[in-house]
PDB file of C-alpha atoms in Angstrom:
ATOM      1  CA  MET O   1      77.309 135.724 -53.119  1.00 43.00           C
ATOM      2  CA  SER O   2      74.388 137.982 -51.822  1.00 47.00           C
ATOM      3  CA  ARG O   3      74.289 138.418 -48.037  1.00 49.00           C
ATOM      4  CA  GLN O   4      70.664 137.724 -48.177  1.00 51.00           C
ATOM      5  CA  PRO O   5      70.581 134.163 -48.160  1.00 52.00           C
ATOM      6  CA  HIS O   6      73.034 134.457 -44.996  1.00 52.00           C
ATOM      7  CA  LEU O   7      70.645 136.567 -43.072  1.00 51.00           C
ATOM      8  CA  ARG O   8      67.751 134.594 -43.784  1.00 52.00           C
ATOM      9  CA  PHE O   9      69.338 131.410 -42.655  1.00 51.00           C
ATOM     10  CA  ALA O  10      70.946 133.517 -39.685  1.00 52.00           C
ATOM     11  CA  THR O  11      67.344 134.343 -38.977  1.00 52.00           C
ATOM     12  CA  ALA O  12      65.934 130.723 -39.270  1.00 50.00           C
ATOM     13  CA  ALA O  13      68.979 129.320 -36.989  1.00 53.00           C
ATOM     14  CA  LEU O  14      68.476 131.624 -34.354  1.00 49.00           C
ATOM     15  CA  LEU O  15      64.693 130.766 -34.048  1.00 46.00           C
ATOM     16  CA  ALA O  16      65.669 127.187 -34.070  1.00 50.00           C
ATOM     17  CA  LEU O  17      68.164 127.754 -31.370  1.00 49.00           C
ATOM     18  CA  LEU O  18      65.581 129.809 -29.238  1.00 48.00           C
ATOM     19  CA  VAL O  19      62.552 127.187 -29.694  1.00 47.00           C
ATOM     20  CA  ALA O  20      65.339 124.453 -28.977  1.00 47.00           C
ATOM     21  CA  TRP O  21      66.559 126.045 -25.908  1.00 45.00           C
ATOM     22  CA  SER O  22      63.263 126.844 -24.272  1.00 46.00           C
ATOM     23  CA  GLY O  23      62.740 123.197 -23.853  1.00 46.00           C
ATOM     24  CA  PRO O  24      65.291 121.324 -21.594  1.00 44.00           C
ATOM     25  CA  ALA O  25      65.147 121.260 -17.855  1.00 40.00           C
ATOM     26  CA  ARG O  26      61.473 122.479 -17.878  1.00 39.00           C
ATOM     27  CA  ALA O  27      58.937 123.018 -14.958  1.00 40.00           C
ATOM     28  CA  ALA O  28      55.856 121.175 -14.345  1.00 38.00           C
ATOM     29  CA  GLN O  29      53.841 123.792 -16.196  1.00 47.00           C
ATOM     30  CA  ALA O  30      52.026 123.893 -19.461  1.00 82.00           C
ATOM     31  CA  GLY O  31      54.635 125.854 -21.164  1.00 90.00           C
ATOM     32  CA  GLU O  32      57.073 128.684 -20.515  1.00 89.00           C
ATOM     33  CA  GLN O  33      57.525 131.842 -22.047  1.00 92.00           C
ATOM     34  CA  TRP O  34      61.315 132.763 -22.777  1.00 90.00           C
ATOM     35  CA  GLU O  35      62.396 136.124 -24.206  1.00 95.00           C
ATOM     36  CA  TYR O  36      65.685 136.134 -26.402  1.00 94.00           C
ATOM     37  CA  SER O  37      67.904 138.687 -27.297  1.00 95.00           C
ATOM     38  CA  GLY O  38      71.399 138.854 -28.975  1.00 96.00           C
ATOM     39  CA  THR O  39      73.809 139.693 -31.792  1.00 96.00           C
ATOM     40  CA  MET O  40      74.994 138.709 -35.219  1.00 95.00           C
ATOM     41  CA  ASP O  41      78.349 139.190 -36.237  1.00 96.00           C
ATOM     42  CA  MET O  42      78.800 138.538 -39.703  1.00 92.00           C
ATOM     43  CA  MET O  43      81.881 139.663 -42.173  1.00 85.00           C
ATOM     44  CA  GLY O  44      82.781 142.057 -39.559  1.00 86.00           C
ATOM     45  CA  MET O  45      79.776 143.757 -38.966  1.00 92.00           C
ATOM     46  CA  LYS O  46      78.065 143.252 -35.383  1.00 94.00           C
ATOM     47  CA  MET O  47      73.962 143.627 -35.691  1.00 95.00           C
ATOM     48  CA  PRO O  48      71.420 143.380 -32.686  1.00 95.00           C
ATOM     49  CA  VAL O  49      69.064 140.462 -32.833  1.00 89.00           C
ATOM     50  CA  PRO O  50      65.550 142.089 -31.878  1.00 91.00           C
ATOM     51  CA  PRO O  51      63.894 140.495 -28.806  1.00 94.00           C
ATOM     52  CA  THR O  52      61.896 137.695 -29.509  1.00 93.00           C
ATOM     53  CA  LYS O  53      59.650 135.883 -27.303  1.00 93.00           C
ATOM     54  CA  VAL O  54      58.646 132.235 -27.578  1.00 90.00           C
ATOM     55  CA  CYS O  55      56.324 130.002 -25.541  1.00 90.00           C
ATOM     56  CA  THR O  56      57.084 126.244 -25.658  1.00 82.00           C
ATOM     57  CA  PRO O  57      54.953 123.392 -24.380  1.00 81.00           C
ATOM     58  CA  VAL O  58      56.385 121.084 -22.053  1.00 74.00           C
ATOM     59  CA  GLY O  59      58.020 117.972 -23.268  1.00 67.00           C
ATOM     60  CA  ALA O  60      58.303 119.476 -27.201  1.00 69.00           C
ATOM     61  CA  ASP O  61      60.769 118.073 -29.220  1.00 66.00           C
ATOM     62  CA  THR O  62      64.243 120.280 -28.322  1.00 63.00           C
ATOM     63  CA  THR O  63      65.871 119.233 -31.907  1.00 66.00           C
ATOM     64  CA  PRO O  64      66.286 122.527 -33.638  1.00 68.00           C
ATOM     65  CA  PRO O  65      64.080 122.605 -37.058  1.00 71.00           C
ATOM     66  CA  VAL O  66      66.384 123.298 -40.059  1.00 77.00           C
ATOM     67  CA  ASP O  67      65.998 124.389 -43.447  1.00 82.00           C
ATOM     68  CA  LYS O  68      65.109 121.704 -46.016  1.00 87.00           C
ATOM     69  CA  ASN O  69      68.851 122.267 -47.476  1.00 88.00           C
ATOM     70  CA  CYS O  70      70.339 121.696 -43.840  1.00 90.00           C
ATOM     71  CA  ARG O  71      71.027 118.780 -41.617  1.00 91.00           C
ATOM     72  CA  LEU O  72      71.899 118.048 -38.283  1.00 91.00           C
ATOM     73  CA  SER O  73      74.280 115.622 -36.906  1.00 93.00           C
ATOM     74  CA  ASP O  74      76.103 114.949 -33.727  1.00 94.00           C
ATOM     75  CA  VAL O  75      73.119 116.254 -31.338  1.00 92.00           C
ATOM     76  CA  LYS O  76      73.735 115.765 -27.973  1.00 92.00           C
ATOM     77  CA  THR O  77      71.299 117.181 -25.410  1.00 88.00           C
ATOM     78  CA  THR O  78      71.188 117.150 -21.724  1.00 88.00           C
ATOM     79  CA  PRO O  79      68.925 118.826 -19.475  1.00 83.00           C
ATOM     80  CA  SER O  80      71.231 121.849 -19.016  1.00 87.00           C
ATOM     81  CA  LYS O  81      73.379 121.818 -22.345  1.00 91.00           C
ATOM     82  CA  SER O  82      72.424 121.011 -26.187  1.00 91.00           C
ATOM     83  CA  SER O  83      75.187 120.785 -29.222  1.00 93.00           C
ATOM     84  CA  TYR O  84      75.133 120.145 -32.813  1.00 94.00           C
ATOM     85  CA  ARG O  85      76.613 120.190 -35.901  1.00 96.00           C
ATOM     86  CA  ILE O  86      74.989 121.802 -38.792  1.00 94.00           C
ATOM     87  CA  VAL O  87      75.574 121.422 -42.548  1.00 94.00           C
ATOM     88  CA  CYS O  88      73.505 123.174 -45.306  1.00 92.00           C
ATOM     89  CA  GLY O  89      73.792 123.169 -49.169  1.00 89.00           C
ATOM     90  CA  PRO O  90      74.931 122.630 -52.121  1.00 88.00           C
ATOM     91  CA  THR O  91      73.457 126.021 -52.528  1.00 84.00           C
ATOM     92  CA  ASN O  92      74.318 128.735 -50.658  1.00 84.00           C
ATOM     93  CA  ALA O  93      76.873 125.979 -48.821  1.00 91.00           C
ATOM     94  CA  MET O  94      77.448 126.645 -45.119  1.00 93.00           C
ATOM     95  CA  GLU O  95      78.551 124.601 -42.043  1.00 95.00           C
ATOM     96  CA  GLY O  96      78.813 125.040 -38.469  1.00 95.00           C
ATOM     97  CA  THR O  97      78.246 123.964 -34.579  1.00 96.00           C
ATOM     98  CA  GLY O  98      75.813 125.348 -31.912  1.00 94.00           C
ATOM     99  CA  GLU O  99      75.433 125.266 -28.375  1.00 94.00           C
ATOM    100  CA  ALA O 100      73.232 126.370 -25.917  1.00 91.00           C
ATOM    101  CA  THR O 101      73.393 126.110 -22.153  1.00 91.00           C
ATOM    102  CA  ARG O 102      70.840 126.888 -19.578  1.00 88.00           C
ATOM    103  CA  GLN O 103      71.048 127.745 -15.892  1.00 90.00           C
ATOM    104  CA  GLY O 104      68.009 128.332 -13.902  1.00 88.00           C
ATOM    105  CA  ASP O 105      65.916 131.204 -15.767  1.00 90.00           C
ATOM    106  CA  THR O 106      68.863 131.947 -18.011  1.00 93.00           C
ATOM    107  CA  SER O 107      69.873 130.664 -21.544  1.00 91.00           C
ATOM    108  CA  ARG O 108      72.927 131.275 -23.523  1.00 94.00           C
ATOM    109  CA  SER O 109      73.766 130.397 -26.968  1.00 93.00           C
ATOM    110  CA  VAL O 110      76.185 130.351 -29.874  1.00 95.00           C
ATOM    111  CA  LEU O 111      75.702 129.412 -33.705  1.00 94.00           C
ATOM    112  CA  ARG O 112      78.862 129.467 -35.675  1.00 96.00           C
ATOM    113  CA  MET O 113      78.346 129.272 -39.242  1.00 95.00           C
ATOM    114  CA  LYS O 114      81.276 129.363 -42.168  1.00 95.00           C
ATOM    115  CA  SER O 115      80.969 129.771 -45.818  1.00 92.00           C
ATOM    116  CA  SER O 116      82.630 130.827 -48.996  1.00 90.00           C
ATOM    117  CA  SER O 117      81.561 134.184 -48.084  1.00 87.00           C
ATOM    118  CA  GLY O 118      82.649 134.391 -44.479  1.00 91.00           C
ATOM    119  CA  ASP O 119      81.849 133.357 -40.986  1.00 94.00           C
ATOM    120  CA  MET O 120      78.703 134.236 -39.064  1.00 94.00           C
ATOM    121  CA  THR O 121      78.371 133.907 -35.059  1.00 96.00           C
ATOM    122  CA  VAL O 122      74.862 134.455 -33.604  1.00 94.00           C
ATOM    123  CA  THR O 123      74.743 134.681 -29.946  1.00 95.00           C
ATOM    124  CA  THR O 124      71.479 135.120 -27.889  1.00 94.00           C
ATOM    125  CA  VAL O 125      70.696 135.215 -24.140  1.00 95.00           C
ATOM    126  CA  GLY O 126      67.456 134.254 -23.045  1.00 93.00           C
ATOM    127  CA  ARG O 127      65.765 134.900 -19.751  1.00 94.00           C
ATOM    128  CA  LYS O 128      62.679 133.081 -18.511  1.00 92.00           C
ATOM    129  CA  LEU O 129      59.164 134.956 -18.048  1.00 94.00           C
ATOM    130  CA  GLY O 130      56.902 132.955 -16.472  1.00 91.00           C
ATOM    131  CA  PRO O 131      54.360 130.328 -17.406  1.00 92.00           C
ATOM    132  CA  CYS O 132      52.468 130.680 -20.784  1.00 92.00           C
ATOM    133  CA  THR O 133      49.853 128.806 -22.796  1.00 88.00           C
ATOM    134  CA  PRO O 134      51.484 127.498 -25.862  1.00 82.00           C
ATOM    135  CA  THR O 135      49.713 127.787 -29.331  1.00 77.00           C
ATOM    136  CA  THR O 136      50.624 126.955 -32.439  1.00 56.00           C
ATOM    137  CA  THR O 137      51.919 130.283 -33.416  1.00 49.00           C
ATOM    138  CA  ASN O 138      54.445 131.976 -30.914  1.00 44.00           C
TER     139      ASN O 138
END
């Protein structure tokens, strides 16, 4: 099985986590600018995830968006922690869990996925940069 679908999924999953985790425990501002960085470990290779900035509106839905071939379940969200289970398929079948925590101006997330071609772990660390004006494209 090609690695490309898994890389595409990993990128989408990472973005989902970033968007989801800029949400909980928001301050009363129009939006919050966050910067995320991390690593993706897949089939024994560890690759850096390029830094990404996200501006999220206060009150935005914090459920991670998923690919049309994936579904979320067991979604649990509190002001400081969120977790979920994700299943994708039947094409490029994968399943896994995601968890993110937030304390003050720092967030951490881990997404663990399993497929027939191997395991993948995406770990991110985020830091709040300050207020921002949300747009339809971050």
